[in-house]
């Protein structure tokens, strides 16, 4: 719809066009990250073009893993939309790389299944290996007792806390990657702050259990780059960079 001063969308229309729910838009308003800039005489919400730009920023930051509680603080500053689009693109590219790998294998297997050669057991075994790589990696590096401990710890933390940590990791990894690309010294206060938060999240995972901590460290030593390639986790270079920042804080 058109209103004086530009185009406006009602909440239901904006929800339909973006694929979000009306409830989500109401929640964004409740937590203060997106408020409608106008209302109809009857009091119905109206979102303007500036609101649409801000909504994209909220959605992109959520996609990058930033918790809603922190998004308001970020948006209170001067967010560079082009930079945010670039970060979002890089995040999507990492996901696509993992999906392309699996898609290539599935495409080849589908063609083989239709050909005279047919599908061999080795083909299916390879597919299952790729699909279950992460599960196998975990099983290879953690004992049954450690896995049971991690499951208990997950229940103790609660789904909400676990979801918040899982959502924060991609954003933290992206920030560390950005500092590495910029050539920032690991001893720089910005990197040290990132390393401190990195350590806090890792400690939330292992809960101070030395055995679980060592298993996690060994898994990333042996399989870190493969995990990063397939699932978007930190690379070995990134882990070393964070460790240098930690060491600089201790010296």
C-alpha positions as a LaTeX table, in Angstrom:
\begin{tabular}{lrrr}
\hline
Residue & $x$ (\AA) & $y$ (\AA) & $z$ (\AA) \\
\hline
Unk1 & 0.00 & 0.00 & 0.00 \\
Unk2 & 1.02 & 3.63 & $-0.45$ \\
Unk3 & 0.97 & 6.14 & 2.30 \\
Unk4 & 2.15 & 9.72 & 2.47 \\
Unk5 & 5.96 & 9.73 & 2.59 \\
Unk6 & 6.54 & 6.40 & 0.86 \\
Unk7 & 5.39 & 2.81 & 0.63 \\
Unk8 & 4.11 & 0.90 & 3.64 \\
Unk9 & 3.24 & $-2.72$ & 4.34 \\
Unk10 & 0.79 & $-4.06$ & 6.88 \\
Unk11 & 2.11 & $-6.72$ & 9.23 \\
Unk12 & 0.29 & $-9.57$ & 7.50 \\
Unk13 & 1.51 & $-8.48$ & 4.08 \\
Unk14 & 5.09 & $-8.12$ & 5.27 \\
Unk15 & 4.95 & $-11.56$ & 6.87 \\
Unk16 & 3.64 & $-13.09$ & 3.63 \\
Unk17 & 6.25 & $-11.39$ & 1.44 \\
Unk18 & 9.20 & $-12.32$ & 3.67 \\
Unk19 & 8.13 & $-15.82$ & 4.68 \\
Unk20 & 8.19 & $-14.82$ & 8.34 \\
Unk21 & 5.21 & $-15.18$ & 10.63 \\
Unk22 & 3.15 & $-12.38$ & 12.11 \\
Unk23 & 4.09 & $-13.78$ & 15.50 \\
Unk24 & 7.80 & $-13.40$ & 14.66 \\
Unk25 & 7.33 & $-9.77$ & 13.64 \\
Unk26 & 5.41 & $-9.11$ & 16.84 \\
Unk27 & 8.25 & $-10.73$ & 18.80 \\
Unk28 & 10.84 & $-8.57$ & 17.06 \\
Unk29 & 8.81 & $-5.55$ & 18.11 \\
Unk30 & 8.52 & $-6.85$ & 21.68 \\
Unk31 & 12.30 & $-7.27$ & 22.08 \\
Unk32 & 12.93 & $-3.91$ & 20.41 \\
Unk33 & 14.85 & $-4.91$ & 17.27 \\
Unk34 & 12.12 & $-3.84$ & 14.81 \\
Unk35 & 9.27 & $-1.43$ & 15.49 \\
Unk36 & 6.74 & $-0.35$ & 12.83 \\
Unk37 & 7.33 & 3.25 & 11.85 \\
Unk38 & 3.64 & 4.10 & 11.49 \\
Unk39 & 0.12 & 2.97 & 12.28 \\
Unk40 & $-3.23$ & 3.28 & 10.57 \\
Unk41 & $-5.98$ & 5.40 & 12.17 \\
Unk42 & $-7.34$ & 2.11 & 13.52 \\
Unk43 & $-3.99$ & 1.33 & 15.15 \\
Unk44 & $-2.76$ & $-1.37$ & 12.75 \\
Unk45 & 1.00 & $-1.63$ & 12.27 \\
Unk46 & 2.57 & $-0.16$ & 9.13 \\
Unk47 & 6.15 & $-0.94$ & 8.10 \\
Unk48 & 7.99 & 1.48 & 5.81 \\
Unk49 & 10.91 & 1.01 & 3.44 \\
Unk50 & 13.42 & 1.79 & 6.20 \\
Unk51 & 11.75 & $-0.89$ & 8.32 \\
Unk52 & 12.20 & $-3.42$ & 5.50 \\
Unk53 & 15.94 & $-2.63$ & 5.37 \\
Unk54 & 16.19 & $-3.04$ & 9.13 \\
Unk55 & 14.23 & $-6.30$ & 8.99 \\
Unk56 & 16.74 & $-7.67$ & 6.50 \\
Unk57 & 19.55 & $-6.73$ & 8.88 \\
Unk58 & 17.81 & $-8.58$ & 11.71 \\
Unk59 & 17.22 & $-11.66$ & 9.55 \\
Unk60 & 20.79 & $-11.66$ & 8.22 \\
Unk61 & 22.33 & $-11.26$ & 11.66 \\
Unk62 & 20.17 & $-14.11$ & 12.94 \\
Unk63 & 21.30 & $-16.25$ & 10.01 \\
Unk64 & 24.91 & $-15.45$ & 10.89 \\
Unk65 & 24.29 & $-16.69$ & 14.41 \\
Unk66 & 23.93 & $-13.50$ & 16.45 \\
Unk67 & 21.45 & $-13.88$ & 19.33 \\
Unk68 & 18.44 & $-11.58$ & 19.23 \\
Unk69 & 19.51 & $-10.03$ & 22.53 \\
Unk70 & 22.67 & $-8.71$ & 20.87 \\
Unk71 & 21.14 & $-7.63$ & 17.56 \\
Unk72 & 19.57 & $-4.51$ & 19.06 \\
Unk73 & 22.98 & $-3.40$ & 20.30 \\
Unk74 & 24.57 & $-4.04$ & 16.92 \\
Unk75 & 21.85 & $-2.17$ & 15.05 \\
Unk76 & 22.14 & 0.76 & 17.44 \\
Unk77 & 25.48 & 1.43 & 15.73 \\
Unk78 & 26.15 & 2.13 & 12.08 \\
Unk79 & 25.68 & $-1.20$ & 10.30 \\
Unk80 & 27.24 & $-1.32$ & 6.84 \\
Unk81 & 24.57 & $-3.03$ & 4.72 \\
Unk82 & 27.06 & $-3.94$ & 1.97 \\
Unk83 & 29.40 & $-5.54$ & 4.51 \\
Unk84 & 26.52 & $-7.42$ & 6.11 \\
Unk85 & 25.42 & $-8.70$ & 2.71 \\
Unk86 & 28.99 & $-9.87$ & 2.12 \\
Unk87 & 29.08 & $-11.74$ & 5.44 \\
Unk88 & 25.71 & $-13.30$ & 4.69 \\
Unk89 & 26.93 & $-14.35$ & 1.25 \\
Unk90 & 30.07 & $-15.96$ & 2.69 \\
Unk91 & 27.96 & $-17.88$ & 5.21 \\
Unk92 & 25.66 & $-19.16$ & 2.47 \\
Unk93 & 28.66 & $-20.09$ & 0.31 \\
Unk94 & 30.06 & $-22.29$ & 3.08 \\
Unk95 & 26.74 & $-24.08$ & 3.37 \\
Unk96 & 26.50 & $-24.45$ & $-0.38$ \\
Unk97 & 29.98 & $-25.95$ & $-0.58$ \\
Unk98 & 28.99 & $-28.74$ & 1.78 \\
Unk99 & 25.71 & $-29.30$ & $-0.05$ \\
Unk100 & 27.41 & $-29.29$ & $-3.46$ \\
Unk101 & 29.75 & $-32.03$ & $-2.34$ \\
Unk102 & 26.83 & $-34.18$ & $-1.27$ \\
Unk103 & 24.81 & $-33.22$ & $-4.37$ \\
Unk104 & 27.67 & $-34.19$ & $-6.70$ \\
Unk105 & 27.84 & $-37.59$ & $-5.11$ \\
Unk106 & 24.07 & $-38.06$ & $-5.28$ \\
Unk107 & 24.00 & $-36.94$ & $-8.94$ \\
Unk108 & 26.70 & $-39.44$ & $-9.86$ \\
Unk109 & 24.94 & $-42.23$ & $-7.98$ \\
Unk110 & 21.58 & $-41.42$ & $-9.56$ \\
Unk111 & 23.18 & $-41.61$ & $-13.03$ \\
Unk112 & 24.90 & $-44.85$ & $-12.15$ \\
Unk113 & 21.63 & $-46.34$ & $-10.91$ \\
Unk114 & 20.02 & $-45.60$ & $-14.28$ \\
Unk115 & 22.96 & $-46.88$ & $-16.33$ \\
Unk116 & 23.79 & $-50.36$ & $-17.49$ \\
Unk117 & 26.52 & $-50.50$ & $-14.87$ \\
Unk118 & 23.98 & $-50.03$ & $-12.13$ \\
Unk119 & 24.64 & $-49.06$ & $-8.57$ \\
Unk120 & 27.35 & $-50.83$ & $-6.67$ \\
Unk121 & 27.53 & $-51.45$ & $-2.98$ \\
Unk122 & 30.71 & $-49.38$ & $-2.82$ \\
Unk123 & 28.79 & $-46.39$ & $-4.17$ \\
Unk124 & 26.22 & $-46.57$ & $-1.40$ \\
Unk125 & 28.90 & $-47.14$ & 1.18 \\
Unk126 & 30.66 & $-43.97$ & 0.03 \\
Unk127 & 27.45 & $-41.99$ & 0.24 \\
Unk128 & 26.71 & $-43.22$ & 3.72 \\
Unk129 & 30.27 & $-42.39$ & 4.73 \\
Unk130 & 29.85 & $-38.78$ & 3.65 \\
Unk131 & 26.46 & $-38.40$ & 5.32 \\
Unk132 & 27.67 & $-39.88$ & 8.60 \\
Unk133 & 31.18 & $-38.40$ & 8.71 \\
Unk134 & 30.44 & $-36.12$ & 11.61 \\
Unk135 & 28.80 & $-38.84$ & 13.68 \\
Unk136 & 31.68 & $-41.19$ & 13.04 \\
Unk137 & 34.20 & $-38.49$ & 13.92 \\
Unk138 & 32.46 & $-37.89$ & 17.22 \\
Unk139 & 32.29 & $-41.58$ & 18.04 \\
Unk140 & 35.97 & $-42.00$ & 17.18 \\
Unk141 & 37.08 & $-39.26$ & 19.55 \\
Unk142 & 34.72 & $-39.61$ & 22.50 \\
Unk143 & 34.20 & $-42.61$ & 24.72 \\
Unk144 & 30.71 & $-43.86$ & 25.49 \\
Unk145 & 31.06 & $-42.42$ & 28.98 \\
Unk146 & 32.04 & $-39.03$ & 27.58 \\
Unk147 & 29.09 & $-39.01$ & 25.18 \\
Unk148 & 26.77 & $-39.83$ & 28.08 \\
Unk149 & 28.35 & $-36.97$ & 30.06 \\
Unk150 & 27.81 & $-34.57$ & 27.16 \\
Unk151 & 24.17 & $-35.60$ & 26.91 \\
Unk152 & 23.70 & $-35.01$ & 30.66 \\
Unk153 & 25.41 & $-31.64$ & 30.35 \\
Unk154 & 23.14 & $-30.70$ & 27.47 \\
Unk155 & 20.10 & $-31.46$ & 29.61 \\
Unk156 & 21.55 & $-29.50$ & 32.53 \\
Unk157 & 22.17 & $-26.41$ & 30.38 \\
Unk158 & 18.70 & $-26.63$ & 28.84 \\
Unk159 & 17.57 & $-26.35$ & 25.24 \\
Unk160 & 17.42 & $-22.56$ & 25.29 \\
Unk161 & 21.01 & $-22.11$ & 26.48 \\
Unk162 & 22.31 & $-24.77$ & 24.07 \\
Unk163 & 20.46 & $-23.17$ & 21.16 \\
Unk164 & 21.90 & $-19.76$ & 22.05 \\
Unk165 & 25.46 & $-21.12$ & 22.08 \\
Unk166 & 24.95 & $-23.01$ & 18.83 \\
Unk167 & 23.59 & $-19.84$ & 17.24 \\
Unk168 & 26.49 & $-17.73$ & 18.48 \\
Unk169 & 29.26 & $-19.94$ & 17.08 \\
Unk170 & 28.84 & $-19.06$ & 13.36 \\
Unk171 & 28.96 & $-15.34$ & 14.10 \\
Unk172 & 32.02 & $-15.71$ & 16.32 \\
Unk173 & 33.79 & $-17.81$ & 13.68 \\
Unk174 & 32.94 & $-15.20$ & 11.03 \\
Unk175 & 34.38 & $-12.41$ & 13.20 \\
Unk176 & 37.60 & $-14.32$ & 13.82 \\
Unk177 & 37.88 & $-15.12$ & 10.11 \\
Unk178 & 37.43 & $-11.43$ & 9.29 \\
Unk179 & 40.22 & $-10.38$ & 11.66 \\
Unk180 & 42.52 & $-13.05$ & 10.22 \\
Unk181 & 41.78 & $-11.86$ & 6.67 \\
Unk182 & 42.51 & $-8.28$ & 7.71 \\
Unk183 & 45.88 & $-9.36$ & 9.15 \\
Unk184 & 45.02 & $-8.22$ & 12.67 \\
Unk185 & 47.66 & $-9.13$ & 15.23 \\
Unk186 & 46.34 & $-11.87$ & 17.58 \\
Unk187 & 47.47 & $-9.69$ & 20.47 \\
Unk188 & 45.09 & $-6.91$ & 19.38 \\
Unk189 & 42.43 & $-6.26$ & 22.05 \\
Unk190 & 39.65 & $-7.00$ & 19.53 \\
Unk191 & 41.03 & $-10.46$ & 18.82 \\
Unk192 & 41.73 & $-11.14$ & 22.48 \\
Unk193 & 38.10 & $-10.35$ & 23.28 \\
Unk194 & 36.97 & $-12.78$ & 20.59 \\
Unk195 & 39.36 & $-15.41$ & 21.93 \\
Unk196 & 37.98 & $-14.92$ & 25.44 \\
Unk197 & 34.44 & $-15.55$ & 24.22 \\
Unk198 & 35.68 & $-18.52$ & 22.16 \\
Unk199 & 37.17 & $-20.03$ & 25.31 \\
Unk200 & 33.96 & $-19.43$ & 27.26 \\
Unk201 & 31.87 & $-21.24$ & 24.65 \\
Unk202 & 34.28 & $-24.19$ & 24.54 \\
Unk203 & 34.22 & $-24.40$ & 28.33 \\
Unk204 & 30.41 & $-24.41$ & 28.27 \\
Unk205 & 30.67 & $-27.48$ & 26.03 \\
Unk206 & 33.11 & $-29.56$ & 28.10 \\
Unk207 & 32.06 & $-28.17$ & 31.49 \\
Unk208 & 35.58 & $-28.49$ & 32.90 \\
Unk209 & 35.87 & $-32.21$ & 32.17 \\
Unk210 & 39.51 & $-32.67$ & 31.19 \\
Unk211 & 38.87 & $-35.88$ & 29.27 \\
Unk212 & 36.14 & $-34.32$ & 27.11 \\
Unk213 & 38.27 & $-31.22$ & 26.61 \\
Unk214 & 41.23 & $-33.30$ & 25.43 \\
Unk215 & 39.00 & $-35.37$ & 23.12 \\
Unk216 & 37.61 & $-32.19$ & 21.58 \\
Unk217 & 41.13 & $-30.84$ & 21.09 \\
Unk218 & 42.31 & $-34.09$ & 19.49 \\
Unk219 & 39.29 & $-34.27$ & 17.19 \\
Unk220 & 39.98 & $-30.82$ & 15.79 \\
Unk221 & 43.70 & $-31.53$ & 15.49 \\
Unk222 & 42.98 & $-34.58$ & 13.36 \\
Unk223 & 39.78 & $-33.61$ & 11.54 \\
Unk224 & 39.40 & $-29.85$ & 11.96 \\
Unk225 & 39.80 & $-28.80$ & 8.34 \\
Unk226 & 37.47 & $-31.54$ & 7.11 \\
Unk227 & 34.83 & $-30.52$ & 9.65 \\
Unk228 & 35.24 & $-26.87$ & 8.60 \\
Unk229 & 34.87 & $-27.71$ & 4.92 \\
Unk230 & 31.72 & $-29.77$ & 5.36 \\
Unk231 & 30.02 & $-28.04$ & 8.26 \\
Unk232 & 31.42 & $-24.51$ & 8.44 \\
Unk233 & 33.37 & $-24.95$ & 11.69 \\
Unk234 & 36.74 & $-23.37$ & 12.50 \\
Unk235 & 39.79 & $-24.35$ & 10.46 \\
Unk236 & 43.08 & $-25.41$ & 12.03 \\
Unk237 & 44.59 & $-22.03$ & 11.08 \\
Unk238 & 41.73 & $-20.27$ & 12.84 \\
Unk239 & 42.14 & $-22.36$ & 15.99 \\
Unk240 & 45.89 & $-21.60$ & 15.99 \\
Unk241 & 45.13 & $-17.88$ & 15.56 \\
Unk242 & 42.77 & $-17.91$ & 18.54 \\
Unk243 & 45.34 & $-19.81$ & 20.59 \\
Unk244 & 47.95 & $-17.14$ & 19.86 \\
Unk245 & 45.48 & $-14.52$ & 21.09 \\
Unk246 & 44.92 & $-16.54$ & 24.28 \\
Unk247 & 48.67 & $-16.92$ & 24.79 \\
Unk248 & 49.18 & $-13.17$ & 24.32 \\
Unk249 & 46.63 & $-12.49$ & 27.07 \\
Unk250 & 48.47 & $-14.80$ & 29.45 \\
Unk251 & 51.88 & $-13.25$ & 28.84 \\
\hline
\end{tabular}
